[in-house]
Amino acid sequence: MFEPSDRPRVFAVPLGVDFPAALVRGLSTRTAGHPPETLARARLLVNTRRMARRIRTIYDAGPAALLPRIGLVTDLGEHALMADIPDPVSPLRRRLELLQLVSKLLDAQPDLAPRSALYDLADSLAGLMDEMHGEGVSPDTIAALDVTDQSGHWARIQAFLGIVRHYFEDATTLPDVETRQRLVVETLARIWAENPPQHPIIVAGSTGSRGATQLLMQTVARLPQGAVILPGFDRDMPPDVWDRLNDPKTSEDHPQYRFAAFLQALDLSPADLPEWSDDTPASPERNRLVSLALRPAPITDQWRRDGPNLAGIEPAMAPVTLLEAPSPRAEALAIALRLRDAAETGQSAALITPDRTLSRQVTASLDRWGILPDDSAGMPLHLAPVGRFLRHVAELFHLPLSAEALLTLLKHPLTHTGADRGPHLRLTRELELHIRRHGPPYPTAQDLHAWAAASKDPHAEPWAAWLVACFTDKELPGEVALEDRTSRHIALAEHIARGADGETTGKLWADEDGAQALRTVSDFAENAPHGGAVNARDYATLFHAILSRGDVRKSLKAHPLIRIWGTLEARVQGADLLILAGLNEGSWPEAPSPDPWLNRDMRAAAGLLLPERRIGLAAHDFQQALLAPEVWITRSIRSDDTETVPSRWLNRLQNLLSGLPEQGGRAALYQMRQRGQRWLDLAKAFENPGSTPAETRPSPKPPTAARPKQLSVTQIQRLIRDPYAIYARHVLRLKPLDPLMRVPDALLRGTVIHEALERFILATRDTPEEITRERLIAETATVLAEAVPWADTRAMWQAKLERAADTFIEGEHARRQLAQPAALEAKGAAELPELNFRLTAKADRIDIDPAGNLHLYDYKTGRAPGDKQQKHFDKQLLLSAAIATQSGFAPIAPSKVARATFISLGSGKPEEPAPLETEPPEKVWTEFRELIARYMSPDLGYTSRRALEKTTDSADYDQLARFGEWDITDDPDPREVGQ
């Protein structure tokens, strides 16, 4: 296939050319006129499976031919000649082994790093080892570095590196993946040097960014029938610029640096590289413009010198659109609209971005039109349904079972899929309503069995037994062998998925994400014996980290024309339209990850890769993609309410175009932005919901028959302040849903204090000598222990009561001098027969004095209402006094009320009496009859937020009333309802 040559054989494919198509055409040209088996004898090594698939797709399109043997550069170790090289150790096993070593080191020297960084340290240390193996750097090289820093940081690094030295000594017997790849390449180089193969071997599409890969490329380039084909080679960069790409510290972030380093190793210059095929770039003028924009610094003088020589800028940039969106959401929607347009017109399109959040937003936007893109990265496994399910199960071992955790798993779509899911969902709903209403926030086996026993559903008891077996008493916080933890975790996950009476694991391991999760979990279980013992929290963190490194691709239902690629796939260039998205600094290029081991100078001295390497590779991917036939460049101006910085490459391109007005650069940039603005306007119009008239302030007027016939004294205040709340609760029968996790709020505090005081009064009713601070505090502590599961809240509420205890005891002695307790939590009611209405009440405490008069008391844990509030709004005590006077509280007969008092255990006055002198029970009852009569009239509406204490107060039914579309200055809008 190739003519004999005494120099390394390296070819180039220029930027702006479809590399796989050019590769196939070049092979066809060189084998034309030869027997068909000539091509079949060639061995083609590419860098990604997507590249291999694209090449195969081009060949499949015809004409018929014997194909070359297409493989990956990483597949060379599968050859029979490599049988003596041991198989690589699983990367997971290596990380688990390092996890133990790092853990022991942190135990011995806890100041080195926090334990929360355990897995991250092990992972980054494994990455450093892989890089050292791949680049051929030994620990001795690192140890010999000249380090002048005396801060102690280097000593800590040496301590970490010391624990992995033996892995380098055992590298040939238990090699890592990178170590084995280098051993394979070195073995092939030795074999080929002694017996060079006579058939063509071609390495195509790789930039040689890794040491082992570049060694392979150098070896192949020197073979008699070997060749290396470089993708995206810049033919427009002058020789003097190539010559400056000789120092990695200043040049490694340039898109062509890897090629320059490779050619220098072979003693070649860019002029020595022939073209692989006769393909020409889509726009040579754009090639020259982009090449000039991306030249290494300093660049201003080069722009001034070479910029005026650029021609045809406007037509060259005509297929390029620049979209600068106000937010990531607007950017994603505009991209989705363009991809939808491509799908409708039959145009193949690819979104290229390293920003996975942006790609997920685009995918979500496309979903509204039923378009599922072919995403090369897929969904992170830990975010897939099965990943979330497994992570929730892992948390059962180190966190107490909360109602939230229980219902999260019970409602998960993978739970109980091995059996009938209908009864499971029904019982889950019933259990949720029970927990919301009655608690507890941390259900136990006893609680679940008690709920099932009270249920009338025949499935409840066996289902509750399954709940207890799967969810309660699973905490295992101490150190347990990782192998044992993994088996427990998998078994529990399968039991939960199987259900109460199922025989299979249901959908747990089904579909693509289930199959991928099963492979990941099986690999984890296989390597778990190398992980030692871990506690439950570290296990959950470790499991999450392992899942997060896996991906799930669902390509079976993907649209054939719409794709999402990472930046590496830009080299494939198999689409009519490329959208380069997320071009902000920190996103593309990504900010280099902080290296906890070696700084930049130390890496350069040791011969390791610099942080700028990734930036240089990303720059090359960007340069190749930007020179496709049609291109979109997108970015968001703001993100998370902060201003973003344009990508350095986009910034250079804009600055260069702005500085070339006479060559049409400024006009081209304006037109690029105008094309992008058109799609932003479309996205804005698409999101515009239109205008809807604002809702008026509601004041519904239901029929008299539908109006409430019974209210409690505590609800009268709401009837006065917010009548709409009474309408929603008693006419519409809508009740606010109780919180899933009962929180230590004012309502619970009031309930607890009421119970404590009730017990205290009962215990001291016949023994007044026990009215002491100590007895009150003891009763409170007992109730808190029974009803409040939060230790910090118990302590805080106990302290608050202790501060109020002396005042309460002093007042209690005074109250006992006036009257004696006769009833606690007594219920009473009074009728308005002419209105068919009943008023109910529950008195916290009723005392009777020697004259037979009643003393009503109501406990308040907060500030008690003042005199004016009680007269006009909070009529609880006044109405209770009226009931006591008219019909009484069982078992107390109607009697005169001498006092009605709020007893406050919070801030404010210890006692706040009701104004019985100015508001006697007879007057209160007459006014109450008038109030109810008014609301029994069909002409009066239940106005929303009629007289709330504060305009900033929120009400339970504000959303139903659409508060916010109107305010309290608006007049009510009475409307008849329910006719």
mmCIF file of C-alpha atoms in Angstrom, residues 82-404:
data_model
loop_
_atom_site.group_PDB
_atom_site.id
_atom_site.type_symbol
_atom_site.label_atom_id
_atom_site.label_comp_id
_atom_site.label_asym_id
_atom_site.label_seq_id
_atom_site.Cartn_x
_atom_site.Cartn_y
_atom_site.Cartn_z
ATOM 1 C CA MET A 82 0.517 -10.749 24.643
ATOM 2 C CA ALA A 83 -0.425 -13.960 26.453
ATOM 3 C CA ASP A 84 2.580 -13.667 28.762
ATOM 4 C CA ILE A 85 1.444 -10.282 30.033
ATOM 5 C CA PRO A 86 -0.960 -10.731 32.982
ATOM 6 C CA ASP A 87 -4.483 -9.434 32.651
ATOM 7 C CA PRO A 88 -4.966 -6.021 34.208
ATOM 8 C CA VAL A 89 -6.238 -5.658 37.729
ATOM 9 C CA SER A 90 -9.755 -4.252 37.892
ATOM 10 C CA PRO A 91 -9.624 -0.465 38.413
ATOM 11 C CA LEU A 92 -12.231 -0.882 41.122
ATOM 12 C CA ARG A 93 -10.130 -3.454 42.948
ATOM 13 C CA ARG A 94 -7.153 -1.132 42.871
ATOM 14 C CA ARG A 95 -9.210 1.717 44.287
ATOM 15 C CA LEU A 96 -10.623 -0.469 47.033
ATOM 16 C CA GLU A 97 -7.125 -1.575 47.993
ATOM 17 C CA LEU A 98 -5.991 2.040 48.073
ATOM 18 C CA LEU A 99 -9.063 2.876 50.128
ATOM 19 C CA GLN A 100 -7.780 0.638 52.937
ATOM 20 C CA LEU A 101 -4.273 2.061 52.761
ATOM 21 C CA VAL A 102 -5.474 5.669 52.755
ATOM 22 C CA SER A 103 -7.882 4.901 55.619
ATOM 23 C CA LYS A 104 -5.083 3.454 57.751
ATOM 24 C CA LEU A 105 -2.870 6.421 56.973
ATOM 25 C CA LEU A 106 -5.628 8.839 57.989
ATOM 26 C CA ASP A 107 -6.172 6.891 61.198
ATOM 27 C CA ALA A 108 -2.481 7.262 62.000
ATOM 28 C CA GLN A 109 -2.267 10.907 60.851
ATOM 29 C CA PRO A 110 -5.783 12.414 61.070
ATOM 30 C CA ASP A 111 -4.487 15.893 60.250
ATOM 31 C CA LEU A 112 -3.623 14.848 56.689
ATOM 32 C CA ALA A 113 -7.204 15.034 55.380
ATOM 33 C CA PRO A 114 -10.813 14.614 56.600
ATOM 34 C CA ARG A 115 -12.334 11.134 56.406
ATOM 35 C CA SER A 116 -15.067 12.468 54.149
ATOM 36 C CA ALA A 117 -12.379 12.728 51.459
ATOM 37 C CA LEU A 118 -11.441 9.057 51.802
ATOM 38 C CA TYR A 119 -12.727 7.747 48.477
ATOM 39 C CA ASP A 120 -11.807 10.916 46.575
ATOM 40 C CA LEU A 121 -8.218 10.618 47.812
ATOM 41 C CA ALA A 122 -8.068 6.937 46.867
ATOM 42 C CA ASP A 123 -9.517 7.706 43.441
ATOM 43 C CA SER A 124 -7.160 10.597 42.720
ATOM 44 C CA LEU A 125 -4.199 8.563 43.975
ATOM 45 C CA ALA A 126 -5.186 5.726 41.618
ATOM 46 C CA GLY A 127 -5.410 8.269 38.804
ATOM 47 C CA LEU A 128 -1.921 9.518 39.552
ATOM 48 C CA MET A 129 -0.627 5.929 39.553
ATOM 49 C CA ASP A 130 -2.285 5.273 36.171
ATOM 50 C CA GLU A 131 -0.703 8.393 34.753
ATOM 51 C CA MET A 132 2.746 7.499 36.124
ATOM 52 C CA HIS A 133 2.470 4.009 34.615
ATOM 53 C CA GLY A 134 1.260 5.359 31.271
ATOM 54 C CA GLU A 135 3.950 8.038 31.025
ATOM 55 C CA GLY A 136 6.705 5.733 32.304
ATOM 56 C CA VAL A 137 7.438 7.785 35.433
ATOM 57 C CA SER A 138 8.670 5.856 38.497
ATOM 58 C CA PRO A 139 8.232 6.809 42.165
ATOM 59 C CA ASP A 140 11.987 7.401 42.318
ATOM 60 C CA THR A 141 11.582 10.194 39.784
ATOM 61 C CA ILE A 142 8.957 11.848 42.008
ATOM 62 C CA ALA A 143 11.076 11.371 45.132
ATOM 63 C CA ALA A 144 14.076 12.981 43.437
ATOM 64 C CA LEU A 145 12.256 16.226 42.635
ATOM 65 C CA ASP A 146 13.924 19.374 43.924
ATOM 66 C CA VAL A 147 11.318 20.758 46.303
ATOM 67 C CA THR A 148 12.106 24.003 48.104
ATOM 68 C CA ASP A 149 8.738 24.307 49.843
ATOM 69 C CA GLN A 150 9.231 23.675 53.558
ATOM 70 C CA SER A 151 5.583 23.965 54.606
ATOM 71 C CA GLY A 152 5.177 20.275 55.268
ATOM 72 C CA HIS A 153 2.894 19.741 52.265
ATOM 73 C CA TRP A 154 5.567 17.779 50.431
ATOM 74 C CA ALA A 155 6.141 15.562 53.463
ATOM 75 C CA ARG A 156 2.419 14.735 53.527
ATOM 76 C CA ILE A 157 2.457 13.936 49.807
ATOM 77 C CA GLN A 158 5.458 11.665 50.304
ATOM 78 C CA ALA A 159 3.547 9.838 53.018
ATOM 79 C CA PHE A 160 0.716 9.100 50.589
ATOM 80 C CA LEU A 161 3.017 8.147 47.733
ATOM 81 C CA GLY A 162 4.978 5.887 50.045
ATOM 82 C CA ILE A 163 1.982 3.626 50.592
ATOM 83 C CA VAL A 164 1.692 2.856 46.863
ATOM 84 C CA ARG A 165 5.360 2.248 46.013
ATOM 85 C CA HIS A 166 4.920 -1.515 46.112
ATOM 86 C CA TYR A 167 2.361 -1.307 43.295
ATOM 87 C CA PHE A 168 5.134 -0.140 40.992
ATOM 88 C CA GLU A 169 7.405 -2.956 42.139
ATOM 89 C CA ASP A 170 4.632 -5.475 41.320
ATOM 90 C CA ALA A 171 3.624 -3.711 38.084
ATOM 91 C CA THR A 172 4.558 -6.602 35.799
ATOM 92 C CA THR A 173 2.739 -9.246 37.838
ATOM 93 C CA LEU A 174 -0.375 -7.286 38.823
ATOM 94 C CA PRO A 175 -0.514 -4.485 36.280
ATOM 95 C CA ASP A 176 -3.083 -1.694 36.170
ATOM 96 C CA VAL A 177 -4.888 -1.007 32.913
ATOM 97 C CA GLU A 178 -2.470 1.781 31.942
ATOM 98 C CA THR A 179 0.543 -0.305 32.997
ATOM 99 C CA ARG A 180 -0.555 -3.239 30.880
ATOM 100 C CA GLN A 181 -1.230 -0.989 27.890
ATOM 101 C CA ARG A 182 2.307 0.381 28.086
ATOM 102 C CA LEU A 183 3.735 -3.130 28.529
ATOM 103 C CA VAL A 184 1.755 -4.219 25.434
ATOM 104 C CA VAL A 185 3.063 -1.315 23.366
ATOM 105 C CA GLU A 186 6.656 -1.862 24.528
ATOM 106 C CA THR A 187 6.366 -5.590 23.742
ATOM 107 C CA LEU A 188 4.962 -4.878 20.278
ATOM 108 C CA ALA A 189 7.735 -2.351 19.630
ATOM 109 C CA ARG A 190 10.335 -4.954 20.536
ATOM 110 C CA ILE A 191 8.695 -7.687 18.427
ATOM 111 C CA TRP A 192 8.190 -5.406 15.428
ATOM 112 C CA ALA A 193 11.779 -4.157 15.639
ATOM 113 C CA GLU A 194 12.999 -7.767 15.284
ATOM 114 C CA ASN A 195 10.371 -8.910 12.803
ATOM 115 C CA PRO A 196 8.549 -5.989 11.154
ATOM 116 C CA PRO A 197 5.094 -6.886 9.808
ATOM 117 C CA GLN A 198 4.754 -6.551 6.041
ATOM 118 C CA HIS A 199 1.036 -5.782 6.007
ATOM 119 C CA PRO A 200 -0.255 -2.216 6.451
ATOM 120 C CA ILE A 201 -0.810 -1.047 10.042
ATOM 121 C CA ILE A 202 -2.420 2.379 10.348
ATOM 122 C CA VAL A 203 -3.093 4.415 13.499
ATOM 123 C CA ALA A 204 -5.768 6.978 12.636
ATOM 124 C CA GLY A 205 -7.541 9.701 14.557
ATOM 125 C CA SER A 206 -5.402 9.867 17.687
ATOM 126 C CA THR A 207 -3.518 12.962 18.872
ATOM 127 C CA GLY A 208 -1.043 10.988 20.993
ATOM 128 C CA SER A 209 -1.965 12.753 24.202
ATOM 129 C CA ARG A 210 -1.055 9.723 26.332
ATOM 130 C CA GLY A 211 2.472 8.412 26.645
ATOM 131 C CA ALA A 212 1.649 4.808 25.695
ATOM 132 C CA THR A 213 -0.422 5.910 22.691
ATOM 133 C CA GLN A 214 2.307 8.224 21.408
ATOM 134 C CA LEU A 215 4.867 5.432 21.800
ATOM 135 C CA LEU A 216 2.612 3.207 19.700
ATOM 136 C CA MET A 217 2.228 5.932 17.048
ATOM 137 C CA GLN A 218 5.996 6.433 16.849
ATOM 138 C CA THR A 219 6.515 2.677 16.531
ATOM 139 C CA VAL A 220 3.886 2.276 13.785
ATOM 140 C CA ALA A 221 5.158 5.308 11.836
ATOM 141 C CA ARG A 222 8.585 3.614 11.509
ATOM 142 C CA LEU A 223 7.227 0.247 10.245
ATOM 143 C CA PRO A 224 7.791 -0.644 6.589
ATOM 144 C CA GLN A 225 4.041 -0.574 5.951
ATOM 145 C CA GLY A 226 3.023 1.499 8.931
ATOM 146 C CA ALA A 227 1.411 4.926 8.885
ATOM 147 C CA VAL A 228 -0.073 7.459 11.277
ATOM 148 C CA ILE A 229 -2.888 9.735 10.133
ATOM 149 C CA LEU A 230 -3.364 12.872 12.208
ATOM 150 C CA PRO A 231 -6.855 14.401 12.412
ATOM 151 C CA GLY A 232 -7.555 18.114 12.257
ATOM 152 C CA PHE A 233 -4.089 19.244 11.235
ATOM 153 C CA ASP A 234 -3.667 23.009 10.905
ATOM 154 C CA ARG A 235 -2.163 23.749 7.485
ATOM 155 C CA ASP A 236 -2.533 27.505 7.894
ATOM 156 C CA MET A 237 -0.183 27.974 10.840
ATOM 157 C CA PRO A 238 3.202 29.445 9.792
ATOM 158 C CA PRO A 239 6.447 27.526 10.479
ATOM 159 C CA ASP A 240 7.618 30.073 13.048
ATOM 160 C CA VAL A 241 4.465 29.444 15.108
ATOM 161 C CA TRP A 242 5.009 25.672 14.906
ATOM 162 C CA ASP A 243 8.549 26.233 16.135
ATOM 163 C CA ARG A 244 7.258 28.042 19.233
ATOM 164 C CA LEU A 245 5.211 24.991 20.282
ATOM 165 C CA ASN A 246 8.210 23.407 21.964
ATOM 166 C CA ASP A 247 7.625 24.115 25.651
ATOM 167 C CA PRO A 248 4.709 22.381 27.367
ATOM 168 C CA LYS A 249 4.571 25.049 30.070
ATOM 169 C CA THR A 250 3.689 27.735 27.532
ATOM 170 C CA SER A 251 2.135 25.761 24.675
ATOM 171 C CA GLU A 252 0.290 22.694 25.925
ATOM 172 C CA ASP A 253 -3.064 24.477 25.879
ATOM 173 C CA HIS A 254 -2.737 25.093 22.103
ATOM 174 C CA PRO A 255 -4.891 22.803 19.890
ATOM 175 C CA GLN A 256 -1.909 21.713 17.769
ATOM 176 C CA TYR A 257 0.622 21.186 20.576
ATOM 177 C CA ARG A 258 0.275 17.389 20.712
ATOM 178 C CA PHE A 259 1.035 17.185 16.995
ATOM 179 C CA ALA A 260 4.060 19.439 17.397
ATOM 180 C CA ALA A 261 5.426 17.247 20.216
ATOM 181 C CA PHE A 262 4.794 14.084 18.172
ATOM 182 C CA LEU A 263 6.554 15.474 15.093
ATOM 183 C CA GLN A 264 9.518 16.663 17.164
ATOM 184 C CA ALA A 265 9.889 13.148 18.581
ATOM 185 C CA LEU A 266 10.057 11.813 14.992
ATOM 186 C CA ASP A 267 12.326 14.633 13.778
ATOM 187 C CA LEU A 268 9.669 15.760 11.295
ATOM 188 C CA SER A 269 8.313 19.180 10.430
ATOM 189 C CA PRO A 270 4.737 20.052 9.396
ATOM 190 C CA ALA A 271 5.945 20.518 5.814
ATOM 191 C CA ASP A 272 7.028 16.865 5.751
ATOM 192 C CA LEU A 273 3.456 15.620 6.174
ATOM 193 C CA PRO A 274 1.621 14.771 2.935
ATOM 194 C CA GLU A 275 -2.150 14.919 2.689
ATOM 195 C CA TRP A 276 -3.870 11.606 3.246
ATOM 196 C CA SER A 277 -6.621 12.351 0.737
ATOM 197 C CA ASP A 278 -7.623 15.029 -1.710
ATOM 198 C CA ASP A 279 -10.498 16.231 0.498
ATOM 199 C CA THR A 280 -10.643 19.980 0.988
ATOM 200 C CA PRO A 281 -12.032 21.891 3.965
ATOM 201 C CA ALA A 282 -15.631 23.100 3.943
ATOM 202 C CA SER A 283 -14.356 26.687 4.116
ATOM 203 C CA PRO A 284 -10.596 27.331 3.670
ATOM 204 C CA GLU A 285 -11.208 30.993 4.553
ATOM 205 C CA ARG A 286 -12.744 30.035 7.883
ATOM 206 C CA ASN A 287 -9.796 27.691 8.506
ATOM 207 C CA ARG A 288 -7.378 30.582 8.157
ATOM 208 C CA LEU A 289 -9.482 32.860 10.364
ATOM 209 C CA VAL A 290 -9.797 30.322 13.200
ATOM 210 C CA SER A 291 -6.129 29.345 12.945
ATOM 211 C CA LEU A 292 -5.119 32.975 13.395
ATOM 212 C CA ALA A 293 -7.563 33.452 16.289
ATOM 213 C CA LEU A 294 -6.143 30.477 18.218
ATOM 214 C CA ARG A 295 -2.450 31.141 17.779
ATOM 215 C CA PRO A 296 -0.318 30.955 20.926
ATOM 216 C CA ALA A 297 0.345 34.153 22.848
ATOM 217 C CA PRO A 298 1.456 36.823 22.212
ATOM 218 C CA ILE A 299 -1.070 37.199 19.420
ATOM 219 C CA THR A 300 -1.912 40.890 19.040
ATOM 220 C CA ASP A 301 1.045 41.604 16.752
ATOM 221 C CA GLN A 302 0.205 38.532 14.672
ATOM 222 C CA TRP A 303 -3.392 39.681 14.278
ATOM 223 C CA ARG A 304 -2.210 43.097 13.108
ATOM 224 C CA ARG A 305 0.282 41.544 10.716
ATOM 225 C CA ASP A 306 -1.757 38.691 9.249
ATOM 226 C CA GLY A 307 -5.345 39.840 9.871
ATOM 227 C CA PRO A 308 -5.535 42.300 6.965
ATOM 228 C CA ASN A 309 -4.564 39.469 4.601
ATOM 229 C CA LEU A 310 -7.690 37.477 5.409
ATOM 230 C CA ALA A 311 -10.304 37.497 2.674
ATOM 231 C CA GLY A 312 -13.855 36.228 2.303
ATOM 232 C CA ILE A 313 -14.677 36.499 5.999
ATOM 233 C CA GLU A 314 -18.390 37.218 5.567
ATOM 234 C CA PRO A 315 -19.175 34.222 3.306
ATOM 235 C CA ALA A 316 -16.895 32.037 5.416
ATOM 236 C CA MET A 317 -18.827 32.862 8.598
ATOM 237 C CA ALA A 318 -22.266 32.830 6.960
ATOM 238 C CA PRO A 319 -22.949 29.216 8.058
ATOM 239 C CA VAL A 320 -21.945 30.102 11.649
ATOM 240 C CA THR A 321 -24.542 31.228 14.203
ATOM 241 C CA LEU A 322 -23.643 32.851 17.514
ATOM 242 C CA LEU A 323 -26.317 32.523 20.202
ATOM 243 C CA GLU A 324 -25.765 34.399 23.462
ATOM 244 C CA ALA A 325 -28.690 33.479 25.687
ATOM 245 C CA PRO A 326 -29.692 35.347 28.843
ATOM 246 C CA SER A 327 -29.802 32.098 30.860
ATOM 247 C CA PRO A 328 -28.957 28.381 30.542
ATOM 248 C CA ARG A 329 -32.677 27.631 30.268
ATOM 249 C CA ALA A 330 -33.076 29.971 27.279
ATOM 250 C CA GLU A 331 -29.930 28.496 25.727
ATOM 251 C CA ALA A 332 -31.247 24.942 26.115
ATOM 252 C CA LEU A 333 -34.666 25.797 24.677
ATOM 253 C CA ALA A 334 -33.215 27.602 21.654
ATOM 254 C CA ILE A 335 -30.952 24.614 20.958
ATOM 255 C CA ALA A 336 -33.904 22.248 21.315
ATOM 256 C CA LEU A 337 -35.929 24.303 18.836
ATOM 257 C CA ARG A 338 -33.089 24.130 16.306
ATOM 258 C CA LEU A 339 -32.714 20.380 16.810
ATOM 259 C CA ARG A 340 -36.460 19.964 16.352
ATOM 260 C CA ASP A 341 -36.228 21.935 13.125
ATOM 261 C CA ALA A 342 -33.401 19.664 11.970
ATOM 262 C CA ALA A 343 -35.455 16.565 12.773
ATOM 263 C CA GLU A 344 -38.421 17.895 10.810
ATOM 264 C CA THR A 345 -36.356 18.839 7.759
ATOM 265 C CA GLY A 346 -34.340 15.605 7.705
ATOM 266 C CA GLN A 347 -31.048 17.273 8.654
ATOM 267 C CA SER A 348 -28.658 15.357 10.879
ATOM 268 C CA ALA A 349 -27.543 17.431 13.866
ATOM 269 C CA ALA A 350 -25.272 16.932 16.846
ATOM 270 C CA LEU A 351 -25.056 18.882 20.086
ATOM 271 C CA ILE A 352 -21.479 18.939 21.375
ATOM 272 C CA THR A 353 -20.888 20.088 24.932
ATOM 273 C CA PRO A 354 -18.998 18.981 28.033
ATOM 274 C CA ASP A 355 -21.787 20.469 30.182
ATOM 275 C CA ARG A 356 -23.947 17.497 31.180
ATOM 276 C CA THR A 357 -26.467 19.724 32.943
ATOM 277 C CA LEU A 358 -27.050 21.659 29.723
ATOM 278 C CA SER A 359 -27.364 18.479 27.661
ATOM 279 C CA ARG A 360 -29.970 17.140 30.121
ATOM 280 C CA GLN A 361 -31.901 20.408 29.859
ATOM 281 C CA VAL A 362 -31.896 20.120 26.066
ATOM 282 C CA THR A 363 -33.043 16.500 26.315
ATOM 283 C CA ALA A 364 -35.885 17.540 28.618
ATOM 284 C CA SER A 365 -36.942 20.282 26.193
ATOM 285 C CA LEU A 366 -36.911 17.860 23.251
ATOM 286 C CA ASP A 367 -39.072 15.436 25.222
ATOM 287 C CA ARG A 368 -42.101 17.713 24.861
ATOM 288 C CA TRP A 369 -42.053 16.882 21.131
ATOM 289 C CA GLY A 370 -41.310 13.205 21.627
ATOM 290 C CA ILE A 371 -37.725 13.503 20.393
ATOM 291 C CA LEU A 372 -35.163 11.376 22.241
ATOM 292 C CA PRO A 373 -31.606 12.241 21.142
ATOM 293 C CA ASP A 374 -28.900 9.615 20.830
ATOM 294 C CA ASP A 375 -26.733 10.663 23.765
ATOM 295 C CA SER A 376 -23.226 9.217 23.606
ATOM 296 C CA ALA A 377 -22.695 9.786 27.332
ATOM 297 C CA GLY A 378 -26.156 8.695 28.400
ATOM 298 C CA MET A 379 -27.470 9.315 31.886
ATOM 299 C CA PRO A 380 -25.203 8.991 34.947
ATOM 300 C CA LEU A 381 -26.076 5.691 36.580
ATOM 301 C CA HIS A 382 -26.557 7.212 40.019
ATOM 302 C CA LEU A 383 -29.292 9.462 38.561
ATOM 303 C CA ALA A 384 -31.101 6.653 36.740
ATOM 304 C CA PRO A 385 -34.136 5.163 38.530
ATOM 305 C CA VAL A 386 -32.251 2.011 39.515
ATOM 306 C CA GLY A 387 -29.302 4.069 40.759
ATOM 307 C CA ARG A 388 -31.522 6.234 42.937
ATOM 308 C CA PHE A 389 -33.267 3.121 44.258
ATOM 309 C CA LEU A 390 -30.006 1.419 45.222
ATOM 310 C CA ARG A 391 -28.695 4.582 46.886
ATOM 311 C CA HIS A 392 -31.878 4.924 48.953
ATOM 312 C CA VAL A 393 -31.521 1.309 50.072
ATOM 313 C CA ALA A 394 -27.877 1.897 51.069
ATOM 314 C CA GLU A 395 -28.961 4.761 53.326
ATOM 315 C CA LEU A 396 -31.120 2.389 55.387
ATOM 316 C CA PHE A 397 -27.940 0.967 56.918
ATOM 317 C CA HIS A 398 -26.614 4.212 58.380
ATOM 318 C CA LEU A 399 -29.630 6.472 58.955
ATOM 319 C CA PRO A 400 -32.608 5.915 61.272
ATOM 320 C CA LEU A 401 -35.721 4.944 59.344
ATOM 321 C CA SER A 402 -37.699 8.134 58.851
ATOM 322 C CA ALA A 403 -41.169 8.444 57.405
ATOM 323 C CA GLU A 404 -39.676 10.326 54.479
#
